[in-house]
Amino acid sequence: GGGGGGGIVGGGSFRAVSPRTTVAASWTAARLCEVVRCGQRADTYRCQLGAATLMATVWRLGEADEYERATVRDEIATLAALRHERVVQYLGHLELNNGDELRLFTEYCPTRLLDVIERRARRIAELAMVMRVASGHSGGGSSGGSGGGGGGGYSSGFDS
């Protein structure tokens, strides 16, 4: 829906967070705790709603034009429609101050995507190094093809 006002959006009176935790959809009771990430238009917080730990992204839309507001609403609609084990689960959102502030509530995820990507990139670099060393020891480390290493010139695909 359009319009401002302070409406609670996102389903019935309860939403499942995990098999053991249920959160009431009274998002006004959510308490913002420490900041997890800061951005130009939004900050992400770890928050508490009763005994449940959630994530809340607080969008500051007071200076945003209608295009920016529509983009945020589209992003929320996309997240609400996604159901995948590797995507944080949308729980609901709350508009405050006639739409100048929008709070998006998702399941808590202590790991940032950037941390996962950096960890995997390090593993890939380590694997590439191991493969280069292994291919060098097998006699196939030269790039000319004439190398009399006897062991058959294995190429890992990482050599250029």
CSV table of N, CA and C in Angstrom, one decimal:
chain,number,residue,atom,x,y,z
A,1,GLY,N,0.7,-1.2,0.0
A,1,GLY,CA,0.0,0.0,0.0
A,1,GLY,C,0.8,1.3,0.0
A,2,GLY,N,0.1,2.3,-0.4
A,2,GLY,CA,0.8,3.6,-0.5
A,2,GLY,C,0.6,4.3,0.8
A,3,GLY,N,0.6,5.6,0.9
A,3,GLY,CA,0.3,6.3,2.1
A,3,GLY,C,1.3,6.2,3.2
A,4,GLY,N,1.2,7.2,4.1
A,4,GLY,CA,2.2,7.2,5.2
A,4,GLY,C,1.6,6.6,6.5
A,5,GLY,N,1.5,7.4,7.5
A,5,GLY,CA,0.9,6.9,8.7
A,5,GLY,C,1.8,5.9,9.4
A,6,GLY,N,1.5,5.3,10.5
A,6,GLY,CA,2.4,4.3,11.1
A,6,GLY,C,1.7,3.0,11.1
A,7,GLY,N,1.9,2.3,10.0
A,7,GLY,CA,1.2,1.0,9.9
A,7,GLY,C,2.1,-0.2,10.1
A,8,ILE,N,1.6,-1.2,10.6
A,8,ILE,CA,2.4,-2.5,10.8
A,8,ILE,C,2.1,-3.3,9.6
A,9,VAL,N,3.1,-3.8,8.9
A,9,VAL,CA,3.0,-4.6,7.7
A,9,VAL,C,3.7,-5.9,7.9
A,10,GLY,N,3.2,-7.0,7.3
A,10,GLY,CA,4.0,-8.2,7.3
A,10,GLY,C,3.3,-9.4,7.9
A,11,GLY,N,2.0,-9.6,7.7
A,11,GLY,CA,1.4,-10.8,8.1
A,11,GLY,C,0.6,-10.8,9.3
A,12,GLY,N,0.2,-11.9,9.8
A,12,GLY,CA,-0.7,-12.0,11.0
A,12,GLY,C,0.0,-11.6,12.3
A,13,SER,N,-0.6,-12.1,13.3
A,13,SER,CA,-0.1,-11.6,14.6
A,13,SER,C,1.2,-12.3,15.1
A,14,PHE,N,1.6,-13.4,14.5
A,14,PHE,CA,2.8,-14.1,14.8
A,14,PHE,C,3.5,-14.5,13.5
A,15,ARG,N,4.9,-14.4,13.5
A,15,ARG,CA,5.7,-14.9,12.4
A,15,ARG,C,6.7,-15.8,13.0
A,16,ALA,N,7.0,-16.9,12.4
A,16,ALA,CA,8.0,-17.8,12.8
A,16,ALA,C,9.4,-17.3,12.5
A,17,VAL,N,10.3,-17.3,13.4
A,17,VAL,CA,11.7,-16.9,13.2
A,17,VAL,C,12.6,-18.2,13.1
A,18,SER,N,12.3,-19.1,13.9
A,18,SER,CA,13.0,-20.4,13.8
A,18,SER,C,12.0,-21.4,14.4
A,19,PRO,N,12.3,-22.7,14.3
A,19,PRO,CA,11.4,-23.7,14.9
A,19,PRO,C,11.1,-23.5,16.3
A,20,ARG,N,12.1,-22.9,17.1
A,20,ARG,CA,11.9,-22.7,18.5
A,20,ARG,C,11.5,-21.3,18.9
A,21,THR,N,11.5,-20.3,18.0
A,21,THR,CA,11.2,-19.0,18.4
A,21,THR,C,10.1,-18.4,17.6
A,22,THR,N,9.1,-17.7,18.2
A,22,THR,CA,8.0,-17.0,17.6
A,22,THR,C,8.1,-15.6,18.0
A,23,VAL,N,7.8,-14.7,17.1
A,23,VAL,CA,7.9,-13.3,17.4
A,23,VAL,C,6.6,-12.6,17.1
A,24,ALA,N,6.0,-11.9,18.0
A,24,ALA,CA,4.8,-11.1,17.8
A,24,ALA,C,5.1,-10.0,16.8
A,25,ALA,N,4.2,-9.8,15.9
A,25,ALA,CA,4.4,-8.8,14.8
A,25,ALA,C,4.1,-7.4,15.3
A,26,SER,N,4.2,-7.1,16.6
A,26,SER,CA,4.0,-5.7,17.1
A,26,SER,C,5.4,-5.1,17.0
A,27,TRP,N,5.8,-4.7,15.8
A,27,TRP,CA,7.1,-4.2,15.6
A,27,TRP,C,7.5,-2.9,16.4
A,28,THR,N,6.5,-2.2,16.9
A,28,THR,CA,6.8,-1.0,17.6
A,28,THR,C,7.5,-1.4,19.0
A,29,ALA,N,7.4,-2.6,19.4
A,29,ALA,CA,8.0,-3.0,20.7
A,29,ALA,C,9.4,-3.5,20.5
A,30,ALA,N,9.9,-3.5,19.2
A,30,ALA,CA,11.3,-4.0,19.0
A,30,ALA,C,12.2,-2.9,19.5
A,31,ARG,N,13.3,-3.3,20.2
A,31,ARG,CA,14.2,-2.4,20.8
A,31,ARG,C,15.5,-2.5,20.0
A,32,LEU,N,15.9,-1.4,19.4
A,32,LEU,CA,17.2,-1.3,18.7
A,32,LEU,C,18.4,-1.4,19.6
A,33,CYS,N,19.3,-2.3,19.4
A,33,CYS,CA,20.5,-2.5,20.2
A,33,CYS,C,21.7,-1.9,19.5
A,34,GLU,N,22.8,-2.6,19.3
A,34,GLU,CA,24.0,-2.0,18.7
A,34,GLU,C,23.9,-2.0,17.2
A,35,VAL,N,24.5,-1.0,16.6
A,35,VAL,CA,24.6,-0.8,15.2
A,35,VAL,C,25.5,-1.9,14.6
A,36,VAL,N,25.1,-2.6,13.6
A,36,VAL,CA,25.9,-3.6,12.9
A,36,VAL,C,26.5,-3.0,11.7
A,37,ARG,N,25.9,-2.2,11.0
A,37,ARG,CA,26.4,-1.6,9.7
A,37,ARG,C,25.7,-0.2,9.5
A,38,CYS,N,26.5,0.7,9.0
A,38,CYS,CA,26.0,2.1,8.8
A,38,CYS,C,26.1,2.3,7.3
A,39,GLY,N,25.1,3.0,6.8
A,39,GLY,CA,25.0,3.4,5.4
A,39,GLY,C,24.6,4.8,5.2
A,40,GLN,N,24.5,5.2,3.9
A,40,GLN,CA,24.1,6.6,3.6
A,40,GLN,C,22.7,6.9,4.0
A,41,ARG,N,21.8,6.0,3.6
A,41,ARG,CA,20.4,6.2,3.8
A,41,ARG,C,19.8,5.2,4.9
A,42,ALA,N,20.6,4.2,5.3
A,42,ALA,CA,20.1,3.2,6.3
A,42,ALA,C,21.2,2.7,7.2
A,43,ASP,N,20.8,2.3,8.4
A,43,ASP,CA,21.7,1.6,9.3
A,43,ASP,C,21.0,0.3,9.7
A,44,THR,N,21.8,-0.7,10.0
A,44,THR,CA,21.3,-2.0,10.4
A,44,THR,C,21.7,-2.2,11.8
A,45,TYR,N,20.7,-2.7,12.6
A,45,TYR,CA,20.9,-2.9,14.0
A,45,TYR,C,20.6,-4.4,14.4
A,46,ARG,N,21.3,-4.8,15.4
A,46,ARG,CA,20.8,-6.0,16.1
A,46,ARG,C,19.7,-5.5,17.0
A,47,CYS,N,18.5,-6.2,17.0
A,47,CYS,CA,17.5,-5.7,17.9
A,47,CYS,C,16.8,-6.8,18.7
A,48,GLN,N,16.1,-6.5,19.7
A,48,GLN,CA,15.4,-7.5,20.5
A,48,GLN,C,13.9,-7.2,20.4
A,49,LEU,N,13.1,-8.3,20.3
A,49,LEU,CA,11.7,-8.2,20.4
A,49,LEU,C,11.3,-9.3,21.3
A,50,GLY,N,11.1,-9.0,22.6
A,50,GLY,CA,10.9,-10.0,23.6
A,50,GLY,C,12.2,-10.7,23.8
A,51,ALA,N,12.1,-12.1,23.7
A,51,ALA,CA,13.3,-12.9,23.9
A,51,ALA,C,14.0,-13.1,22.6
A,52,ALA,N,13.4,-12.7,21.4
A,52,ALA,CA,14.0,-13.0,20.1
A,52,ALA,C,15.0,-11.9,19.7
A,53,THR,N,16.1,-12.3,19.1
A,53,THR,CA,17.1,-11.4,18.5
A,53,THR,C,16.8,-11.4,17.0
A,54,LEU,N,16.7,-10.2,16.5
A,54,LEU,CA,16.4,-9.9,15.1
A,54,LEU,C,17.4,-8.9,14.5
A,55,MET,N,17.3,-8.7,13.2
A,55,MET,CA,18.0,-7.6,12.5
A,55,MET,C,16.9,-6.6,12.1
A,56,ALA,N,17.3,-5.3,12.3
A,56,ALA,CA,16.4,-4.2,11.8
A,56,ALA,C,17.2,-3.3,11.0
A,57,THR,N,16.8,-3.1,9.7
A,57,THR,CA,17.4,-2.0,8.9
A,57,THR,C,16.5,-0.8,9.0
A,58,VAL,N,17.0,0.3,9.4
A,58,VAL,CA,16.3,1.5,9.6
A,58,VAL,C,16.6,2.5,8.4
A,59,TRP,N,15.7,2.7,7.5
A,59,TRP,CA,15.8,3.5,6.4
A,59,TRP,C,15.4,5.0,6.7
A,60,ARG,N,16.2,5.9,6.5
A,60,ARG,CA,15.9,7.4,6.7
A,60,ARG,C,15.5,7.9,5.4
A,61,LEU,N,14.2,8.1,5.2
A,61,LEU,CA,13.6,8.5,3.9
A,61,LEU,C,13.1,10.0,3.9
A,62,GLY,N,13.4,10.7,4.9
A,62,GLY,CA,12.9,12.1,5.0
A,62,GLY,C,13.2,13.0,3.8
A,63,GLU,N,14.5,12.8,3.3
A,63,GLU,CA,14.9,13.6,2.2
A,63,GLU,C,14.9,12.9,0.9
A,64,ALA,N,14.4,11.7,0.9
A,64,ALA,CA,14.3,10.8,-0.3
A,64,ALA,C,13.2,11.3,-1.2
A,65,ASP,N,13.4,11.2,-2.5
A,65,ASP,CA,12.4,11.5,-3.5
A,65,ASP,C,11.5,10.3,-3.7
A,66,GLU,N,10.5,10.4,-4.5
A,66,GLU,CA,9.5,9.3,-4.6
A,66,GLU,C,10.2,8.1,-5.3
A,67,TYR,N,11.1,8.3,-6.2
A,67,TYR,CA,11.8,7.2,-6.8
A,67,TYR,C,12.6,6.4,-5.8
A,68,GLU,N,13.3,7.1,-4.9
A,68,GLU,CA,14.1,6.4,-3.8
A,68,GLU,C,13.2,5.6,-2.9
A,69,ARG,N,12.0,6.2,-2.5
A,69,ARG,CA,11.1,5.5,-1.7
A,69,ARG,C,10.5,4.3,-2.4
A,70,ALA,N,10.2,4.4,-3.6
A,70,ALA,CA,9.7,3.3,-4.4
A,70,ALA,C,10.7,2.2,-4.5
A,71,THR,N,12.0,2.5,-4.7
A,71,THR,CA,13.1,1.5,-4.7
A,71,THR,C,13.2,0.8,-3.4
A,72,VAL,N,13.1,1.4,-2.3
A,72,VAL,CA,13.1,0.8,-1.0
A,72,VAL,C,11.9,-0.2,-0.9
A,73,ARG,N,10.7,0.3,-1.2
A,73,ARG,CA,9.5,-0.5,-1.1
A,73,ARG,C,9.6,-1.8,-2.0
A,74,ASP,N,10.2,-1.6,-3.2
A,74,ASP,CA,10.4,-2.7,-4.1
A,74,ASP,C,11.4,-3.7,-3.6
A,75,GLU,N,12.4,-3.2,-2.9
A,75,GLU,CA,13.4,-4.1,-2.3
A,75,GLU,C,12.8,-4.9,-1.2
A,76,ILE,N,11.9,-4.3,-0.4
A,76,ILE,CA,11.2,-5.0,0.7
A,76,ILE,C,10.3,-6.0,0.1
A,77,ALA,N,9.5,-5.7,-1.0
A,77,ALA,CA,8.6,-6.6,-1.6
A,77,ALA,C,9.4,-7.8,-2.1
A,78,THR,N,10.6,-7.6,-2.7
A,78,THR,CA,11.4,-8.7,-3.2
A,78,THR,C,11.8,-9.6,-2.1
A,79,LEU,N,12.3,-9.0,-1.0
A,79,LEU,CA,12.8,-9.8,0.1
A,79,LEU,C,11.6,-10.6,0.8
A,80,ALA,N,10.5,-9.9,0.8
A,80,ALA,CA,9.3,-10.6,1.4
A,80,ALA,C,8.9,-11.8,0.6
A,81,ALA,N,9.1,-11.8,-0.7
A,81,ALA,CA,8.7,-12.9,-1.6
A,81,ALA,C,9.7,-14.0,-1.6
A,82,LEU,N,10.9,-13.7,-1.3
A,82,LEU,CA,12.0,-14.8,-1.3
A,82,LEU,C,11.8,-15.8,-0.2
A,83,ARG,N,12.0,-17.0,-0.5
A,83,ARG,CA,12.0,-18.1,0.5
A,83,ARG,C,13.1,-19.0,0.1
A,84,HIS,N,14.3,-18.8,0.8
A,84,HIS,CA,15.4,-19.7,0.5
A,84,HIS,C,16.3,-19.8,1.8
A,85,GLU,N,16.9,-21.0,2.0
A,85,GLU,CA,17.6,-21.2,3.2
A,85,GLU,C,18.9,-20.3,3.3
A,86,ARG,N,19.4,-19.8,2.2
A,86,ARG,CA,20.6,-18.9,2.2
A,86,ARG,C,20.2,-17.4,2.1
A,87,VAL,N,19.0,-17.1,2.2
A,87,VAL,CA,18.6,-15.7,2.2
A,87,VAL,C,17.9,-15.4,3.6
A,88,VAL,N,18.3,-14.3,4.2
A,88,VAL,CA,17.7,-14.0,5.5
A,88,VAL,C,16.2,-13.8,5.3
A,89,GLN,N,15.4,-14.3,6.3
A,89,GLN,CA,14.0,-14.3,6.2
A,89,GLN,C,13.3,-13.0,6.6
A,90,TYR,N,12.5,-12.4,5.7
A,90,TYR,CA,11.7,-11.2,5.9
A,90,TYR,C,10.7,-11.6,7.0
A,91,LEU,N,10.6,-10.7,8.0
A,91,LEU,CA,9.6,-10.9,9.1
A,91,LEU,C,8.5,-9.8,9.0
A,92,GLY,N,8.8,-8.6,8.6
A,92,GLY,CA,7.9,-7.6,8.6
A,92,GLY,C,8.5,-6.2,8.5
A,93,HIS,N,7.7,-5.2,8.3
A,93,HIS,CA,8.3,-3.8,8.4
A,93,HIS,C,7.3,-2.9,9.0
A,94,LEU,N,7.8,-1.7,9.3
A,94,LEU,CA,7.0,-0.7,10.0
A,94,LEU,C,7.4,0.7,9.5
A,95,GLU,N,6.4,1.5,9.1
A,95,GLU,CA,6.6,2.8,8.7
A,95,GLU,C,6.3,3.8,9.8
A,96,LEU,N,7.2,4.7,10.0
A,96,LEU,CA,7.0,5.7,11.1
A,96,LEU,C,7.2,7.1,10.5
A,97,ASN,N,6.6,8.1,11.2
A,97,ASN,CA,6.8,9.5,10.9
A,97,ASN,C,6.3,9.8,9.4
A,98,ASN,N,5.1,9.3,9.1
A,98,ASN,CA,4.5,9.5,7.8
A,98,ASN,C,5.4,9.0,6.7
A,99,GLY,N,6.1,7.9,6.9
A,99,GLY,CA,6.9,7.3,5.9
A,99,GLY,C,8.3,7.8,5.9
A,100,ASP,N,8.7,8.7,6.7
A,100,ASP,CA,10.1,9.3,6.7
A,100,ASP,C,11.1,8.3,7.3
A,101,GLU,N,10.6,7.3,8.1
A,101,GLU,CA,11.5,6.3,8.6
A,101,GLU,C,10.8,4.9,8.3
A,102,LEU,N,11.5,4.0,7.8
A,102,LEU,CA,11.0,2.7,7.5
A,102,LEU,C,11.9,1.7,8.2
A,103,ARG,N,11.4,0.8,9.0
A,103,ARG,CA,12.2,-0.3,9.6
A,103,ARG,C,11.8,-1.6,9.0
A,104,LEU,N,12.8,-2.3,8.5
A,104,LEU,CA,12.7,-3.6,7.9
A,104,LEU,C,13.2,-4.6,8.9
A,105,PHE,N,12.4,-5.6,9.3
A,105,PHE,CA,12.8,-6.7,10.2
A,105,PHE,C,13.1,-8.0,9.5
A,106,THR,N,14.2,-8.6,9.8
A,106,THR,CA,14.6,-9.9,9.2
A,106,THR,C,15.2,-10.7,10.3
A,107,GLU,N,15.3,-12.0,10.0
A,107,GLU,CA,15.9,-12.9,11.0
A,107,GLU,C,17.4,-12.4,11.3
A,108,TYR,N,17.9,-12.8,12.4
A,108,TYR,CA,19.2,-12.4,12.8
A,108,TYR,C,20.2,-13.3,12.1
A,109,CYS,N,21.2,-12.6,11.6
A,109,CYS,CA,22.3,-13.3,10.9
A,109,CYS,C,23.6,-12.7,11.4
A,110,PRO,N,24.4,-13.4,12.2
A,110,PRO,CA,25.6,-12.8,12.8
A,110,PRO,C,26.7,-12.6,11.8
A,111,THR,N,26.7,-13.3,10.6
A,111,THR,CA,27.7,-13.2,9.6
A,111,THR,C,27.4,-12.3,8.5
A,112,ARG,N,28.3,-11.4,8.1
A,112,ARG,CA,28.0,-10.6,7.0
A,112,ARG,C,28.4,-11.3,5.7
A,113,LEU,N,27.7,-11.0,4.6
A,113,LEU,CA,28.0,-11.6,3.3
A,113,LEU,C,29.5,-11.3,2.9
A,114,LEU,N,29.9,-10.1,3.2
A,114,LEU,CA,31.3,-9.8,2.8
A,114,LEU,C,32.3,-10.7,3.5
A,115,ASP,N,32.1,-11.0,4.8
A,115,ASP,CA,32.9,-11.9,5.5
A,115,ASP,C,33.0,-13.3,4.8
A,116,VAL,N,31.9,-13.8,4.4
A,116,VAL,CA,31.8,-15.1,3.7
A,116,VAL,C,32.6,-15.1,2.4
A,117,ILE,N,32.4,-14.0,1.6
A,117,ILE,CA,33.1,-13.9,0.4
A,117,ILE,C,34.6,-13.8,0.6
A,118,GLU,N,35.0,-13.0,1.5
A,118,GLU,CA,36.4,-12.9,1.8
A,118,GLU,C,37.0,-14.2,2.3
A,119,ARG,N,36.3,-14.9,3.1
A,119,ARG,CA,36.8,-16.2,3.6
A,119,ARG,C,36.9,-17.2,2.4
A,120,ARG,N,35.9,-17.2,1.5
A,120,ARG,CA,36.0,-18.1,0.4
A,120,ARG,C,37.1,-17.7,-0.6
A,121,ALA,N,37.3,-16.4,-0.8
A,121,ALA,CA,38.3,-16.0,-1.7
A,121,ALA,C,39.7,-16.4,-1.2
A,122,ARG,N,39.9,-16.3,0.1
A,122,ARG,CA,41.2,-16.8,0.7
A,122,ARG,C,41.4,-18.3,0.5
A,123,ARG,N,40.3,-19.1,0.6
A,123,ARG,CA,40.4,-20.5,0.4
A,123,ARG,C,40.7,-20.8,-1.1
A,124,ILE,N,40.1,-20.1,-2.0
A,124,ILE,CA,40.4,-20.3,-3.4
A,124,ILE,C,41.8,-20.0,-3.7
A,125,ALA,N,42.3,-18.9,-3.2
A,125,ALA,CA,43.7,-18.5,-3.4
A,125,ALA,C,44.7,-19.5,-2.8
A,126,GLU,N,44.4,-20.1,-1.6
A,126,GLU,CA,45.2,-21.1,-1.1
A,126,GLU,C,45.2,-22.4,-1.9
A,127,LEU,N,44.0,-22.7,-2.4
A,127,LEU,CA,43.9,-23.9,-3.3
A,127,LEU,C,44.7,-23.7,-4.6
A,128,ALA,N,44.6,-22.5,-5.2
A,128,ALA,CA,45.3,-22.2,-6.4
A,128,ALA,C,46.8,-22.3,-6.1
A,129,MET,N,47.3,-21.9,-5.0
A,129,MET,CA,48.7,-22.0,-4.7
A,129,MET,C,49.1,-23.5,-4.5
A,130,VAL,N,48.3,-24.2,-3.8
A,130,VAL,CA,48.6,-25.7,-3.7
A,130,VAL,C,48.7,-26.4,-5.0
A,131,MET,N,47.7,-26.0,-5.9
A,131,MET,CA,47.7,-26.6,-7.3
A,131,MET,C,48.9,-26.2,-8.1
A,132,ARG,N,49.4,-24.9,-7.9
A,132,ARG,CA,50.6,-24.5,-8.7
A,132,ARG,C,51.8,-25.2,-8.2
A,133,VAL,N,51.9,-25.4,-6.8
A,133,VAL,CA,53.0,-26.1,-6.3
A,133,VAL,C,53.0,-27.5,-6.7
A,134,ALA,N,51.8,-28.2,-6.6
A,134,ALA,CA,51.7,-29.6,-7.0
A,134,ALA,C,52.0,-29.8,-8.5
A,135,SER,N,51.6,-28.9,-9.3
A,135,SER,CA,51.9,-29.0,-10.7
A,135,SER,C,53.4,-28.8,-11.0
A,136,GLY,N,54.0,-28.0,-10.3
A,136,GLY,CA,55.4,-27.7,-10.4
A,136,GLY,C,56.2,-28.9,-10.0
A,137,HIS,N,55.8,-29.6,-9.0
A,137,HIS,CA,56.5,-30.8,-8.5
A,137,HIS,C,56.3,-32.0,-9.4
A,138,SER,N,55.2,-32.0,-10.2
A,138,SER,CA,54.9,-33.1,-11.1
A,138,SER,C,55.7,-33.0,-12.5
A,139,GLY,N,56.4,-31.9,-12.6
A,139,GLY,CA,57.2,-31.7,-13.9
A,139,GLY,C,56.4,-31.0,-14.9
A,140,GLY,N,55.3,-30.5,-14.7
A,140,GLY,CA,54.5,-29.8,-15.7
A,140,GLY,C,54.4,-28.3,-15.4
A,141,GLY,N,55.3,-27.8,-14.7
A,141,GLY,CA,55.2,-26.4,-14.4
A,141,GLY,C,55.7,-25.4,-15.4
A,142,SER,N,56.4,-25.9,-16.4
A,142,SER,CA,56.9,-24.9,-17.5
A,142,SER,C,55.8,-24.7,-18.5
A,143,SER,N,55.8,-23.5,-19.1
A,143,SER,CA,54.7,-23.1,-20.0
A,143,SER,C,55.1,-23.3,-21.4
A,144,GLY,N,56.2,-23.9,-21.8
A,144,GLY,CA,56.6,-24.0,-23.2
A,144,GLY,C,56.2,-25.3,-23.8
A,145,GLY,N,55.9,-26.3,-23.1
A,145,GLY,CA,55.5,-27.6,-23.6
A,145,GLY,C,56.7,-28.5,-23.9
A,146,SER,N,57.9,-28.0,-23.9
A,146,SER,CA,59.0,-28.9,-24.3
A,146,SER,C,59.7,-29.5,-23.1
A,147,GLY,N,59.2,-29.2,-21.9
A,147,GLY,CA,60.0,-29.5,-20.7
A,147,GLY,C,60.3,-31.0,-20.5
A,148,GLY,N,61.3,-31.5,-20.5
A,148,GLY,CA,61.6,-33.0,-20.4
A,148,GLY,C,61.4,-33.4,-18.9
A,149,GLY,N,60.3,-33.1,-18.3
A,149,GLY,CA,60.1,-33.6,-16.9
A,149,GLY,C,59.7,-35.0,-16.8
A,150,GLY,N,59.3,-35.6,-17.9
A,150,GLY,CA,59.0,-37.0,-17.9
A,150,GLY,C,57.6,-37.3,-17.3
A,151,GLY,N,57.1,-36.5,-16.5
A,151,GLY,CA,55.8,-36.9,-15.8
A,151,GLY,C,54.6,-36.5,-16.5
A,152,GLY,N,54.6,-36.0,-17.7
A,152,GLY,CA,53.4,-35.6,-18.5
A,152,GLY,C,53.0,-34.2,-18.0
A,153,GLY,N,52.9,-33.3,-18.8
A,153,GLY,CA,52.7,-31.9,-18.4
A,153,GLY,C,51.4,-31.5,-17.9
A,154,TYR,N,51.0,-31.8,-16.7
A,154,TYR,CA,49.7,-31.5,-16.1
A,154,TYR,C,49.6,-30.0,-16.0
A,155,SER,N,48.5,-29.4,-16.4
A,155,SER,CA,48.2,-28.0,-16.2
A,155,SER,C,47.0,-27.8,-15.4
A,156,SER,N,47.1,-27.0,-14.4
A,156,SER,CA,45.9,-26.9,-13.4
A,156,SER,C,44.9,-25.9,-14.0
A,157,GLY,N,45.2,-25.2,-15.1
A,157,GLY,CA,44.3,-24.2,-15.5
A,157,GLY,C,44.5,-22.8,-14.9
A,158,PHE,N,45.3,-22.8,-13.9
A,158,PHE,CA,45.6,-21.5,-13.2
A,158,PHE,C,46.8,-20.8,-13.8
A,159,ASP,N,47.6,-21.6,-14.6
A,159,ASP,CA,48.8,-21.0,-15.3
A,159,ASP,C,48.4,-20.2,-16.5
A,160,SER,N,49.0,-19.1,-16.7
A,160,SER,CA,48.7,-18.4,-18.0
A,160,SER,C,49.9,-18.2,-18.9
